[in-house]
Each structure stands twice: as C-alpha cells, then as structure tokens.
Amino acid sequence: TIQHIFKEIFKASLELQEDDHSKAMLVSRKRKQDDTIVTVKGEAIGDGQQRIIAGPCSVESREQVDQVAQTLKKQGIKLMRGGAFKPRTSPYDFQGLGIEGLEILKEAADKHDLAVISEIVTPHDIEKAVDYLDVIQIGARNMQNFELLKAAGKVDKPILLKRGLSATLAEFINAAEYIHSQGNGNIILCERGIRTYETATRNTLDISAVPILKQETHLPVLVDVTHSTGRRDLLLPAAKAALAIGADGVMTEVHPDPAVALSDSAQQMDFPQFDEFLNKLEESGLYKRGSVTAN
Amino acid sequence: TIQHIFKEIFKASLELQEDDHSKAMLVSRKRKQDDTIVTVKGEAIGDGQQRIIAGPCSVESREQVDQVAQTLKKQGIKLMRGGAFKPRTSPYDFQGLGIEGLEILKEAADKHDLAVISEIVTPHDIEKAVDYLDVIQIGARNMQNFELLKAAGKVDKPILLKRGLSATLAEFINAAEYIHSQGNGNIILCERGIRTYETATRNTLDISAVPILKQETHLPVLVDVTHSTGRRDLLLPAAKAALAIGADGVMTEVHPDPAVALSDSAQQMDFPQFDEFLNKLEESGLYKRGSVTAN
Amino acid sequence: TIQHIFKEIFKASLELQEDDHSKAMLVSRKRKQDDTIVTVKGEAIGDGQQRIIAGPCSVESREQVDQVAQTLKKQGIKLMRGGAFKPRTSPYDFQGLGIEGLEILKEAADKHDLAVISEIVTPHDIEKAVDYLDVIQIGARNMQNFELLKAAGKVDKPILLKRGLSATLAEFINAAEYIHSQGNGNIILCERGIRTYETATRNTLDISAVPILKQETHLPVLVDVTHSTGRRDLLLPAAKAALAIGADGVMTEVHPDPAVALSDSAQQMDFPQFDEFLNKLEESGLYKRGSVTAN
Amino acid sequence: TIQHIFKEIFKASLELQEDDHSKAMLVSRKRKQDDTIVTVKGEAIGDGQQRIIAGPCSVESREQVDQVAQTLKKQGIKLMRGGAFKPRTSPYDFQGLGIEGLEILKEAADKHDLAVISEIVTPHDIEKAVDYLDVIQIGARNMQNFELLKAAGKVDKPILLKRGLSATLAEFINAAEYIHSQGNGNIILCERGIRTYETATRNTLDISAVPILKQETHLPVLVDVTHSTGRRDLLLPAAKAALAIGADGVMTEVHPDPAVALSDSAQQMDFPQFDEFLNKLEESGLYKRGSVTAN
C-alpha cells in the first residue's frame, strides 16, 4: 500500500538525517570507533579496567584532605576528588574555600602522588585551575553553562563533565561536543542521577544512561553513586550496578568524619565504611583494587 | 538552644511515627525479618539464586507458545510469561486472546513442565485464572486498581505485582500491602521503569528501587528489563545491573519471530538472541542457568 | 537537495499518518467538528457557559451530604460530587461507604434537585451505579483500567474521566476513546494535575492540557483544582486560570467541617470559604452563578 | 495520647524552623510585606497593571529589530526583548550576535523610546551589558550559575531571572536570593515551564508557580508563554491563564518573518498574529494596551 511505502521512506529519511548529524559530532562513536582513554598521572580511565574516584564533598582543611589522601593511597586509589568551589542552593551555605582549596588539593596530591579532580564554576577560573588540577570537573548545574564549556574546551587538561539535573542524553552529548569543538577531546562523562518525582532517593540513578553513552560516544563514562542516590546505604549496591552495566569507574565521597562535614554529611562514608565498600566491591568480582606502590 | 531541642524532638517524633507505620505493614521487613521465598512448581524465587522469567509479550498461537516453551526448557528456565489479557493504549490495538490465551499457556506449561505467569486485569477473572496460572501478574497500569489487588489477596496463588508507571516506592509497597492484607502473602515485586522526561529509553529503569524494596520489605524483587528500557540492545546491560544490585531475577521477552509479533515487536529477542543473552549473562558471573532435566 | 526532498516527504508522511489516526478516533475533533454538550438533569456542560462541580471528598453521613447539597442549591450550583468508593494509597485508610454512599448521594440529589457525580472503581459496580448517579466518574488511578472503561462505554450515562497521574494527553484521549468505542459518547474530560518533581503542590496543574484537549477532541473539559494543587490557598487562583484558558468548568471540594473530614482535610473548603471562592470568581468576571430556583 | 502530643510538637517545631528561614531571606514576603515594583524607563512592573514584554527570539539584524520596535511602539508596549547571547543545545547552532546584538537593541530602544531586555551568560559580560540594557536577563540554563547570579547582584540594573528547566520553586527563590544578597533587589521572576514527561508541549507551564511565588516573595512575577508551551497556538490561552492567575505580565516572541528566524521559528508570532493576540487578550478583559504616545 501507499502508506507502507511512505512509512519506509519515512524511516529511511529519519535514519539518514540522524546519521548525518551523528557523524558530524566529534564525540560520536560514528566519528571515531575506538574508545577514548583519558590518562591522568599514569592512571587510565576508559581502558577497560574500572576505577574509583573518591574524596570529600568539600575541601575543609589541609589535615582533612591529607587524611583522605593517605587513605586513598593505602587503598590503591589514584584519583582524588574534592570541592573547592561549591555550587550551593542557598547563598548562605558554605561556598567552598576557592583557590585556597585548590592549593590544599595540589599539596596533598604532590605529597601522595595522586591525581586531583575539582569543580570549576566560571570561565575565568578555568585557566587558573590548570595549574592545580589534573582533571577539571564541570558540575551538573553548569552542564549547559556554554561559556564554561567553551573555556574548558580551550585548555589542555582532561574535563569531567557531569550530566545536568534534568538533562536528556542528547543534551548531555551536545554539552560534551561544546568542549570537544574547541579542541579538547579529553572528556570523561559522568551520570549522577536525574530529577524525577521519586523522593526515596535524592535523584534517580539513570543506569541505562551508561550503555547508551558508551554506544553513542567514544568517551569514558563514570557513575557518581553519591549524588545519584544521596544515601550512604545505597552506595555499594549502586556501585555494583554501575560496574556491572559497563561504567569505566565510580565516583564517591569519603570524609574523615562525615558528621561534622560542612556539606552533604548524610551521604559521605568514613574510612572504615569506605574500606568495607571496597572490600565488598572486590568480593563481588566487579572491581579490583590498584596495586599499592610505596610512597 | 531551644531550637536544637525542638529539632531533636522533631526527629524522635518522626522516627516514632515511621516505625509504628512500618511495623504495622505486613509486607514490611520490620514486621518479618526473613526473606519471603515464593515457590512455583518447585522453583524458588527469592532464595538467593537468580532466576530468569521469559516468554512472548502476547500469546498469539499454540505453536508460538510451544516453541518458546521448548526453548526455555532447553535453557534450563522454568518460568514462562505470556500476555493473554493485554492492556493497550488504544482500543483498536490487539487486546490479547483472553481465556483462550490462558489455556494455551497452561497446555504448554503442562507439556514442558514449566510454570506460567500471565496478567489478569479484572477482579472477576482472578478466580478463573487460578485454574490456569502458577503466578498471577498485576500490571503497571493496574498497580492502584485496588479492587483487583484485594481480589488477588483472596486467592491462594503467588502474585507478581509490577510497579506503576509513576508510582513512588511508598505507593508500590502499599499496593503490595493491599494484597497481603487480604491474606495472600506470596507476593513478588517487579520494578519495570518509571516515567521521566528522558526519551532515549521507553521508561527510566529505577535501579535503586531494588535495594530499597529489599530493605523495606521481605518480598522477592525482580526487574523487567524489557519494559524498563524498551530497547533490545539494552536488555543485556540492564540485566547485569539488575542482578549485580541484588534483584532476585530478571523478566524479559522472547518471541520466535519478533518482527511479526502482535505487540512490542521492537523489544523482544528471537531465540538466537536469547541464547546469546543468557551466555553473556553467565560469562559475567552474575547468573547461572538452571540444570536441564529430561522432560 | 536530496535531503530537503526527504524532509518534505517525511513531513507529508507524518501528517498523513497522524491524520488517518485522528480521523479514526470517535472522540477526535477531526471526526466531529461540533462541541459535544453533556446535559445532566437539565444542566449543560460544554455549552460555552462555565460550571462548578463541588462536594465533599468522601461521603461520610446523610447529614453531611444534606448540608452540602443545601449549600450548593443556595449558590445556584446544580452538580454535586462526593466519593463513595475511595481509592486510597493504604489499605488501612477509610475506603468509603460504598453503595450506602451512593444511596445517600441519591437521596440528597432527589431532595434538592441536584445532579450527582461519584467515582466507580470496578466494572461490576458500573451497572449498579446507573441507578444512583447522574454522572459516573472514573478516577485518575483507573484511567488505564481498560475493563472499567469498556464497562463505562456500555451504559447510557455520562462519564467523567480524569487524567491519570502520569498520563500523556495522547493516552488520556485514547482512554476516552475506549469508552466511546463501546457506544457511550457522553464523556467529560477532567485535568487534575500530573506528577512531577515539584513538591510545592500535590500535583502540577498542566493548564495547557485544557486548550489542547479542546482542540484535539470535541468533548467538554473540566479542571479539578483541588487535586491538582492540593492546597486550599490555590483553589481560587487555579480556578481563575482554568476558566480563563477555556475550561468548561471547575471541580472542587467543599465540606461542612474540613478539619474532621475522613480524607483530604487540608484541601477542602468550608461553607464560608466556598462562598468567598464563588464571590471572588464572579468578581473576576470569569464565572456567573446559576440562578437559584425555588426548591 | 503521647503520639498526638508528639505530632503537635512536631508541627510547631517544623513551622518554627520554616519561619526562621523565610524571615532570613531578603526576597521573602515575610521580610518585606509590600510588593516590589521594578520601574524600567518609566514603566512599572509589579504595580498591579499587567505588562507585555515582546520581541524576537534572536537579534538578527538592525532592520529586523527596528521593525519589531516600531510594532511594539504602535501597540503601546514599552518593553522589548531580544537574544544577543543565545544558549543553544548544539555548538553548531546560531549562537547570537553577542555585543553587536546589544548595540542593535540599544539603538532601536533609543530611537523608539523603548526599554530593552536581553540575556547575559557570563559574569564577565554583566558589567558591559549595563551600558546597553535596561533589564538583564538570566536564562533558565543559568538559574543555578551562581557566579553569574552574584555578578548580577552587584550591578545597579533590574534583573529578570528565569526559572530553571527543572528547578523547584524553593531553588528558584534561593537563586533570586543570591542576587539580592549581593545588594541588587530589583528582581523580576519569570516562570517559563518545567520539564516533565509530557511531550504535547515543549515544557509544562507550571501555572501554580505564579501565586506561590507571589505569596512567598515580594517580587514581580512574569510568565514566558513562548518557552513554556513552544506552540504558537497556545500563546493566547496561556497568556490568559497567566494574567487571570495573577502574573504581573507576559513575555512572548514576535518576529517580522518567523519562517526565516535563526532560532525558534515554530513558536514566534508575526506582526498580524501579534496584533490579533493583543486584541483577543484585551477582549478577554484581562489586559489593557498602554497608551500610544507620539514618538
């Protein structure tokens, strides 16, 4: 029938258009078949081995960060996160230590031979951050802060881009393309939960995003289990799901004493909890600790 | 300060109320510590071993169901699903074979020594269905069809209850309580994706629902990977995530020839695809096929 | 270019398919240009004049319903609502008086010459309800209880169909089509808020649904301001918006003493509040009270 | 009973905390009872009279903006919008004329004695924009770009703040507080639809946000009918609902020739459509055109 013919033309036309668009995207798997591997101080992300990125929600003090760095080192973890510029809902909440926080991170990283990741929130600070950080994070609230993305695309430093609170995967991929289009292809994507009606978790972890992003792009994909669940008791199960479904790594928060943390106290692990988290993850067969090298 | 005292009283009061409520719920883990194990024709669901439930979206013919049953048997799978009463968005779409569909399912089940699961959509049919089915399914659209839940609570047959399209976990648990409150505690919960703004998948698989439901209730929890993703290419990754996070089993759709299926043709696997699905799931270490007994 | 041609064919094909589908729908404006007017005991809904439907959330006693009926009568309102079968999240909440509730409603309606609307929740009760009610309501939780819709399509009584908690407009229209396809075209649609992430209101009133439903179908469209907002302080503003955007009427809840109501106590108006609600609505020029006829 | 006492203490405690928090907010109605009126070139926003803000999605050329400015002038509209810095999903879409666009806007505003509003997307440009604009807009994607909000709080120029794509009202109010906390209290809030599962409209207009924002804050509240619906056929009904529910004004898009617009061609009105829009709005009694003064 005529309708059937139209349907076929319709489909063909649709695929044609989609193909063209995807091929044009620098981050697209159609443009580049091979996985992009982002190497940070010798640690590869996206090479098939699964990594943990951990650290406190906020950088609070030299001592706090040093304690975390030691713990990570002992656990064979190379990548430390910590917030210096903190985007907070209320202007009266702790806004982070800023540049001083970056200095503290760098000091600990140098001392313990770790790589550090921290969020930058203005185009203006991106250039400065290059001197302190191994990976620059762009947070969920800034995923469509396009000027920030463009600035991130102009520096020679890996970028960890988090999915926006309510971003579609298409928007997320386009945000990565903003960075890549400016020259910087060292991009790591990070699913961190989306906003839905469900209130049992802080956000809803969109676990299917992982295989879709791996199919659609050639970039490494992480899952932030802390912000996607907002519950300490769900960190381990969410990490298992993330690694089982093919994530290249998991991000989570560790603090020497979560009860006194200046932000997110309810969802950070203390050191014994973190040790147990890693043990159980190893037992599940989904993760292997890195070798602990002498400092 | 006075405010601090108020806060503490506030918290204590809140916990007190929540405790009382949860203790009152028959399905609550606080009421019964031990896992409920639902046994269906000798196959246990919720005993720590992970099960696959598979079959066509719709029962279409004797031959179709028999082919599926043979395949399941060969794969060491004991639990077959198939839709006889189909809730469809449009009144002009195929509505299922009804009672005849149940007869076809029973015939195949008897022949191949399988257990069968099918959806019932009116209180009136629940009693009839008892003669044909091993497990009665209540679908997502009927999760808050309370009269249907009450009817399901009055029969002596396991009930598989699917989460509603936009149900909170609290509503889901209360829906299970409707069944249990009428006397029937043989309930299996099934996460099947929730409705969000994201269109890359048919629904958004809320993977965190699994550990939360396991914590809050003592009931077995399955994940329907077909309806939560709506994409054949995501069935395997979603199944891995589900099993890794602690689901007691996975539900999926298999059809001898998906291209000609009367419903959901884009998301059902054919037999070779299903074989590969099971092989890869076994390779991942997250699943073990049941032993194939002679018929 | 070839791509441009494909795009045009694509669009033509799309429109062709959509046209065909819409034309096939009995509820579609393309099928029937004129507005459907549903007349209930001499009161027309959908004739261009705007109506109020009010009454208690639950029928609780003869006296309560009689007081409400008197009040409506005095206010020139002809249509009274009241819940006899109450779908409640928990099985331990008040479930309504059932058939007794319908009897109470009918008695008050007869005495005060009002029309009554009440929700029915099983196909089985639809036939019985015909003897008591002037309009049968199908509630949000049952919008895709297709067996109930089919039963409603077989009786000769107007049906008020509420939009499901997370139903798309396309699904809502198809649900109405289920009723119409069985022969009963006397259908009133009712927007009652959808489920979103926002918690400031119980649901999010999707006000744009009104003009879309009026365009796509020929059916009258109401807005339930009580359930869409869940806040007494928003009933008046929401009613103004509903009438301004073209709704054929507004549904709301009135109770002699909301504080002791067996359900929804926080969102029902008492009589003085209801009087003020109607006064302010009239002042805005968006509504005119009906004439009060001697009883 | 003890439980009842706890409940009462619970409620009292809750209110106490909420009160304290709201009182602390500079934008809160509890802090300042009187409505804030923002005056722009002699035109008051928030004084009880309802305003229209209109103009093209993107500034494309001197001629285009001049034509729009003339039209607005003739219609008695004082406030012109136009995008110079365009946040676009794809880096390959038209990104706006930037500073040149601001110059074009200023030129037209000077010539026709209009006030102009345009979006600024980096803290760095805020100071420059002060020379060109009468109102600085912060767009939905930047509602939680806190550095931008802080920069906006430091200039002496009214700020129009749009609600984020998936922002809660609490987050929206806190975003306004970021601006106010830096010294600038001349803030106009703008509801522009939220992201939900519904696809019939581009976003879902959360109409209840208007009365809630008017209650919770003392700031003027507008509704952007273009972005909340994304459909030209819904602009008029949405504007009626917005004005009926108490919005201080409506924002919409007008273009000399929408079909060739560089962005959002499907949702802008041409001049005759805009004229009809205003006529029908006046007929509804919800809006009065400003007096047309000789140029």
Short mmCIF file of N, CA and C in Angstrom, two decimals, chain B residues 109-227:
data_model
loop_
_atom_site.label_atom_id
_atom_site.label_comp_id
_atom_site.label_asym_id
_atom_site.label_seq_id
_atom_site.Cartn_x
_atom_site.Cartn_y
_atom_site.Cartn_z
N ALA B 109 2.68 -25.31 29.44
CA ALA B 109 3.30 -25.49 30.75
C ALA B 109 3.24 -26.95 31.17
N ASP B 110 2.08 -27.56 30.96
CA ASP B 110 1.91 -28.97 31.34
C ASP B 110 2.84 -29.85 30.52
N LYS B 111 2.88 -29.58 29.23
CA LYS B 111 3.68 -30.41 28.32
C LYS B 111 5.16 -30.35 28.66
N HIS B 112 5.65 -29.13 28.97
CA HIS B 112 7.09 -28.94 29.16
C HIS B 112 7.49 -28.77 30.62
N ASP B 113 6.54 -29.02 31.52
CA ASP B 113 6.80 -28.90 32.96
C ASP B 113 7.35 -27.52 33.34
N LEU B 114 6.70 -26.50 32.85
CA LEU B 114 7.07 -25.13 33.20
C LEU B 114 6.00 -24.52 34.11
N ALA B 115 6.34 -23.44 34.75
CA ALA B 115 5.36 -22.64 35.48
C ALA B 115 5.02 -21.44 34.61
N VAL B 116 3.76 -21.01 34.63
CA VAL B 116 3.37 -19.88 33.78
C VAL B 116 2.81 -18.69 34.58
N ILE B 117 3.16 -17.52 34.04
CA ILE B 117 2.79 -16.24 34.63
C ILE B 117 2.04 -15.44 33.58
N SER B 118 0.90 -14.86 33.95
CA SER B 118 0.20 -14.02 32.97
C SER B 118 -0.59 -12.95 33.72
N GLU B 119 -0.84 -11.86 33.02
CA GLU B 119 -1.52 -10.74 33.66
C GLU B 119 -3.03 -10.90 33.64
N ILE B 120 -3.64 -10.57 34.77
CA ILE B 120 -5.11 -10.55 34.87
C ILE B 120 -5.51 -9.10 35.14
N VAL B 121 -6.61 -8.66 34.51
CA VAL B 121 -6.93 -7.24 34.57
C VAL B 121 -8.25 -6.88 35.24
N THR B 122 -9.07 -7.89 35.59
CA THR B 122 -10.29 -7.56 36.35
C THR B 122 -10.43 -8.51 37.53
N PRO B 123 -11.01 -8.00 38.62
CA PRO B 123 -11.23 -8.84 39.81
C PRO B 123 -11.97 -10.12 39.42
N HIS B 124 -12.91 -9.97 38.53
CA HIS B 124 -13.76 -11.06 38.09
C HIS B 124 -12.97 -12.24 37.51
N ASP B 125 -11.88 -11.95 36.82
CA ASP B 125 -11.10 -13.02 36.17
C ASP B 125 -10.07 -13.66 37.08
N ILE B 126 -9.82 -13.04 38.23
CA ILE B 126 -8.78 -13.58 39.13
C ILE B 126 -9.09 -15.04 39.51
N GLU B 127 -10.33 -15.27 39.88
CA GLU B 127 -10.69 -16.62 40.33
C GLU B 127 -10.54 -17.66 39.23
N LYS B 128 -10.99 -17.27 38.03
CA LYS B 128 -10.85 -18.18 36.88
C LYS B 128 -9.38 -18.48 36.60
N ALA B 129 -8.56 -17.45 36.71
CA ALA B 129 -7.15 -17.57 36.33
C ALA B 129 -6.41 -18.58 37.20
N VAL B 130 -6.91 -18.76 38.42
CA VAL B 130 -6.27 -19.69 39.36
C VAL B 130 -6.12 -21.08 38.75
N ASP B 131 -7.06 -21.47 37.90
CA ASP B 131 -7.02 -22.81 37.31
C ASP B 131 -5.98 -22.94 36.20
N TYR B 132 -5.53 -21.82 35.66
CA TYR B 132 -4.61 -21.88 34.52
C TYR B 132 -3.17 -21.49 34.88
N LEU B 133 -3.04 -20.59 35.83
CA LEU B 133 -1.74 -19.95 36.03
C LEU B 133 -1.06 -20.41 37.31
N ASP B 134 0.28 -20.31 37.30
CA ASP B 134 1.06 -20.58 38.51
C ASP B 134 1.35 -19.28 39.26
N VAL B 135 1.44 -18.20 38.51
CA VAL B 135 1.61 -16.87 39.12
C VAL B 135 0.69 -15.91 38.38
N ILE B 136 -0.06 -15.11 39.14
CA ILE B 136 -0.93 -14.10 38.54
C ILE B 136 -0.20 -12.76 38.56
N GLN B 137 -0.11 -12.15 37.39
CA GLN B 137 0.56 -10.85 37.31
C GLN B 137 -0.46 -9.71 37.39
N ILE B 138 -0.11 -8.69 38.18
CA ILE B 138 -0.88 -7.44 38.13
C ILE B 138 0.04 -6.40 37.51
N GLY B 139 -0.43 -5.81 36.42
CA GLY B 139 0.44 -4.96 35.60
C GLY B 139 0.56 -3.54 36.13
N ALA B 140 1.46 -2.80 35.50
CA ALA B 140 1.78 -1.44 35.93
C ALA B 140 0.55 -0.54 35.94
N ARG B 141 -0.28 -0.64 34.91
CA ARG B 141 -1.45 0.24 34.82
C ARG B 141 -2.48 -0.06 35.89
N ASN B 142 -2.40 -1.25 36.47
CA ASN B 142 -3.37 -1.64 37.49
C ASN B 142 -2.78 -1.67 38.90
N MET B 143 -1.60 -1.09 39.08
CA MET B 143 -0.97 -1.17 40.41
C MET B 143 -1.82 -0.52 41.48
N GLN B 144 -2.63 0.48 41.10
CA GLN B 144 -3.53 1.08 42.08
C GLN B 144 -4.99 0.82 41.74
N ASN B 145 -5.23 -0.31 41.06
CA ASN B 145 -6.59 -0.81 40.87
C ASN B 145 -6.86 -1.64 42.11
N PHE B 146 -7.31 -0.94 43.15
CA PHE B 146 -7.32 -1.55 44.47
C PHE B 146 -8.28 -2.74 44.57
N GLU B 147 -9.36 -2.71 43.79
CA GLU B 147 -10.29 -3.84 43.82
C GLU B 147 -9.63 -5.09 43.26
N LEU B 148 -8.78 -4.89 42.26
CA LEU B 148 -8.04 -6.01 41.69
C LEU B 148 -7.03 -6.55 42.71
N LEU B 149 -6.37 -5.63 43.41
CA LEU B 149 -5.40 -6.05 44.44
C LEU B 149 -6.10 -6.85 45.54
N LYS B 150 -7.26 -6.37 45.95
CA LYS B 150 -7.98 -7.10 47.00
C LYS B 150 -8.37 -8.49 46.54
N ALA B 151 -8.84 -8.58 45.28
CA ALA B 151 -9.21 -9.89 44.74
C ALA B 151 -7.99 -10.81 44.71
N ALA B 152 -6.84 -10.25 44.35
CA ALA B 152 -5.61 -11.04 44.29
C ALA B 152 -5.18 -11.49 45.68
N GLY B 153 -5.59 -10.74 46.67
CA GLY B 153 -5.23 -11.08 48.04
C GLY B 153 -6.07 -12.21 48.60
N LYS B 154 -7.13 -12.57 47.87
CA LYS B 154 -8.06 -13.58 48.40
C LYS B 154 -7.84 -14.97 47.80
N VAL B 155 -6.94 -15.06 46.81
CA VAL B 155 -6.71 -16.39 46.22
C VAL B 155 -5.39 -16.98 46.74
N ASP B 156 -5.28 -18.27 46.58
CA ASP B 156 -4.10 -18.98 47.08
C ASP B 156 -3.15 -19.24 45.91
N LYS B 157 -2.55 -18.18 45.44
CA LYS B 157 -1.70 -18.26 44.24
C LYS B 157 -0.71 -17.10 44.31
N PRO B 158 0.55 -17.33 43.99
CA PRO B 158 1.51 -16.21 44.04
C PRO B 158 1.11 -15.08 43.10
N ILE B 159 1.39 -13.85 43.53
CA ILE B 159 1.06 -12.66 42.74
C ILE B 159 2.36 -11.93 42.38
N LEU B 160 2.53 -11.63 41.11
CA LEU B 160 3.64 -10.78 40.69
C LEU B 160 3.07 -9.39 40.47
N LEU B 161 3.53 -8.43 41.28
CA LEU B 161 2.98 -7.08 41.22
C LEU B 161 3.99 -6.13 40.60
N LYS B 162 3.62 -5.50 39.51
CA LYS B 162 4.51 -4.55 38.85
C LYS B 162 4.31 -3.14 39.39
N ARG B 163 5.40 -2.41 39.44
CA ARG B 163 5.34 -1.02 39.88
C ARG B 163 4.60 -0.18 38.84
N GLY B 164 3.78 0.74 39.28
CA GLY B 164 3.04 1.61 38.38
C GLY B 164 3.95 2.55 37.61
N LEU B 165 3.42 3.06 36.50
CA LEU B 165 4.20 3.91 35.59
C LEU B 165 4.85 5.10 36.30
N SER B 166 4.20 5.61 37.31
CA SER B 166 4.73 6.77 38.02
C SER B 166 4.51 6.61 39.51
N ALA B 167 4.56 5.37 39.95
CA ALA B 167 4.31 5.11 41.37
C ALA B 167 5.57 5.39 42.18
N THR B 168 5.39 6.00 43.34
CA THR B 168 6.51 6.09 44.28
C THR B 168 6.71 4.70 44.90
N LEU B 169 7.88 4.52 45.51
CA LEU B 169 8.12 3.23 46.17
C LEU B 169 7.16 3.05 47.33
N ALA B 170 6.82 4.15 48.01
CA ALA B 170 5.87 4.04 49.12
C ALA B 170 4.51 3.55 48.62
N GLU B 171 4.09 4.06 47.47
CA GLU B 171 2.81 3.61 46.91
C GLU B 171 2.87 2.15 46.47
N PHE B 172 4.03 1.77 45.93
CA PHE B 172 4.24 0.39 45.46
C PHE B 172 4.11 -0.57 46.66
N ILE B 173 4.78 -0.23 47.75
CA ILE B 173 4.76 -1.07 48.94
C ILE B 173 3.34 -1.14 49.50
N ASN B 174 2.64 -0.02 49.49
CA ASN B 174 1.26 -0.02 49.96
C ASN B 174 0.35 -0.87 49.06
N ALA B 175 0.66 -0.89 47.77
CA ALA B 175 -0.14 -1.72 46.86
C ALA B 175 0.06 -3.20 47.21
N ALA B 176 1.30 -3.57 47.52
CA ALA B 176 1.57 -4.96 47.95
C ALA B 176 0.83 -5.25 49.26
N GLU B 177 0.79 -4.24 50.12
CA GLU B 177 0.09 -4.42 51.40
C GLU B 177 -1.41 -4.68 51.19
N TYR B 178 -1.98 -4.06 50.15
CA TYR B 178 -3.39 -4.33 49.83
C TYR B 178 -3.60 -5.84 49.61
N ILE B 179 -2.68 -6.45 48.87
CA ILE B 179 -2.80 -7.89 48.61
C ILE B 179 -2.62 -8.68 49.91
N HIS B 180 -1.54 -8.36 50.62
CA HIS B 180 -1.21 -9.12 51.83
C HIS B 180 -2.32 -8.97 52.87
N SER B 181 -2.89 -7.78 52.94
CA SER B 181 -3.91 -7.53 53.97
C SER B 181 -5.14 -8.42 53.80
N GLN B 182 -5.31 -8.99 52.61
CA GLN B 182 -6.44 -9.89 52.37
C GLN B 182 -6.08 -11.35 52.61
N GLY B 183 -4.82 -11.59 52.99
CA GLY B 183 -4.46 -12.96 53.35
C GLY B 183 -3.37 -13.60 52.50
N ASN B 184 -3.12 -13.07 51.31
CA ASN B 184 -2.14 -13.68 50.41
C ASN B 184 -0.79 -12.97 50.51
N GLY B 185 0.18 -13.65 51.15
CA GLY B 185 1.50 -13.06 51.33
C GLY B 185 2.52 -13.52 50.31
N ASN B 186 2.09 -14.33 49.34
CA ASN B 186 3.01 -14.80 48.29
C ASN B 186 3.10 -13.78 47.18
N ILE B 187 3.89 -12.73 47.43
CA ILE B 187 3.94 -11.60 46.51
C ILE B 187 5.37 -11.40 46.00
N ILE B 188 5.49 -11.20 44.71
CA ILE B 188 6.78 -10.88 44.09
C ILE B 188 6.65 -9.46 43.54
N LEU B 189 7.61 -8.60 43.88
CA LEU B 189 7.59 -7.22 43.36
C LEU B 189 8.40 -7.15 42.08
N CYS B 190 8.01 -6.27 41.18
CA CYS B 190 8.75 -6.15 39.93
C CYS B 190 8.91 -4.69 39.50
N GLU B 191 10.15 -4.21 39.54
CA GLU B 191 10.48 -2.88 39.01
C GLU B 191 10.47 -2.96 37.48
N ARG B 192 9.82 -1.98 36.83
CA ARG B 192 9.71 -2.03 35.36
C ARG B 192 9.92 -0.67 34.71
N GLY B 193 10.61 0.20 35.44
CA GLY B 193 10.89 1.52 34.86
C GLY B 193 9.81 2.51 35.23
N ILE B 194 10.21 3.75 35.35
CA ILE B 194 9.27 4.81 35.70
C ILE B 194 9.26 5.85 34.59
N ARG B 195 8.25 6.69 34.62
CA ARG B 195 8.09 7.68 33.57
C ARG B 195 8.86 8.95 33.94
N THR B 196 9.76 9.36 33.07
CA THR B 196 10.52 10.59 33.28
C THR B 196 10.53 11.36 31.96
N TYR B 197 11.24 12.48 31.95
CA TYR B 197 11.34 13.30 30.76
C TYR B 197 12.28 12.68 29.70
N GLU B 198 13.11 11.72 30.09
CA GLU B 198 14.11 11.16 29.17
C GLU B 198 13.45 10.27 28.13
N THR B 199 13.78 10.49 26.86
CA THR B 199 13.12 9.72 25.81
C THR B 199 14.04 8.71 25.12
N ALA B 200 15.29 8.62 25.56
CA ALA B 200 16.21 7.66 24.95
C ALA B 200 15.79 6.22 25.26
N THR B 201 15.11 6.05 26.38
CA THR B 201 14.55 4.75 26.73
C THR B 201 13.04 4.89 26.90
N ARG B 202 12.34 3.77 26.75
CA ARG B 202 10.86 3.82 26.86
C ARG B 202 10.44 4.30 28.24
N ASN B 203 11.09 3.78 29.27
CA ASN B 203 10.91 4.26 30.63
C ASN B 203 12.31 4.41 31.22
N THR B 204 12.41 4.94 32.43
CA THR B 204 13.71 5.03 33.08
C THR B 204 13.78 3.96 34.15
N LEU B 205 14.69 2.99 33.95
CA LEU B 205 14.87 1.92 34.93
C LEU B 205 15.38 2.54 36.24
N ASP B 206 14.58 2.44 37.29
CA ASP B 206 14.97 2.98 38.60
C ASP B 206 15.68 1.87 39.36
N ILE B 207 16.94 1.69 39.05
CA ILE B 207 17.68 0.53 39.58
C ILE B 207 17.80 0.57 41.10
N SER B 208 17.84 1.76 41.68
CA SER B 208 17.95 1.88 43.14
C SER B 208 16.71 1.34 43.85
N ALA B 209 15.62 1.21 43.11
CA ALA B 209 14.40 0.66 43.71
C ALA B 209 14.65 -0.74 44.26
N VAL B 210 15.54 -1.48 43.61
CA VAL B 210 15.76 -2.88 44.02
C VAL B 210 16.29 -2.96 45.46
N PRO B 211 17.44 -2.34 45.78
CA PRO B 211 17.90 -2.45 47.18
C PRO B 211 16.95 -1.80 48.18
N ILE B 212 16.25 -0.75 47.77
CA ILE B 212 15.31 -0.12 48.71
C ILE B 212 14.15 -1.07 49.01
N LEU B 213 13.60 -1.71 47.98
CA LEU B 213 12.49 -2.64 48.20
C LEU B 213 12.94 -3.85 49.02
N LYS B 214 14.18 -4.29 48.79
CA LYS B 214 14.71 -5.42 49.58
C LYS B 214 14.87 -5.04 51.05
N GLN B 215 15.25 -3.79 51.28
CA GLN B 215 15.39 -3.31 52.66
C GLN B 215 14.04 -3.12 53.34
N GLU B 216 13.14 -2.49 52.63
CA GLU B 216 11.87 -2.09 53.24
C GLU B 216 10.88 -3.25 53.38
N THR B 217 10.99 -4.22 52.47
CA THR B 217 10.06 -5.36 52.54
C THR B 217 10.86 -6.66 52.60
N HIS B 218 10.16 -7.75 52.86
CA HIS B 218 10.80 -9.08 52.88
C HIS B 218 10.47 -9.85 51.61
N LEU B 219 9.96 -9.15 50.60
CA LEU B 219 9.47 -9.82 49.39
C LEU B 219 10.57 -9.94 48.32
N PRO B 220 10.48 -10.95 47.46
CA PRO B 220 11.42 -11.04 46.33
C PRO B 220 11.19 -9.87 45.36
N VAL B 221 12.26 -9.45 44.70
CA VAL B 221 12.20 -8.31 43.78
C VAL B 221 12.80 -8.69 42.43
N LEU B 222 12.03 -8.51 41.38
CA LEU B 222 12.51 -8.76 40.02
C LEU B 222 12.68 -7.43 39.28
N VAL B 223 13.40 -7.51 38.16
CA VAL B 223 13.48 -6.36 37.26
C VAL B 223 13.02 -6.79 35.87
N ASP B 224 12.05 -6.10 35.32
CA ASP B 224 11.60 -6.34 33.96
C ASP B 224 12.47 -5.48 33.04
N VAL B 225 13.45 -6.09 32.41
CA VAL B 225 14.38 -5.31 31.60
C VAL B 225 13.78 -4.89 30.25
N THR B 226 12.75 -5.59 29.82
CA THR B 226 12.14 -5.25 28.54
C THR B 226 11.36 -3.95 28.60
N HIS B 227 10.45 -3.83 29.57
CA HIS B 227 9.62 -2.63 29.62
C HIS B 227 10.36 -1.43 30.20
#
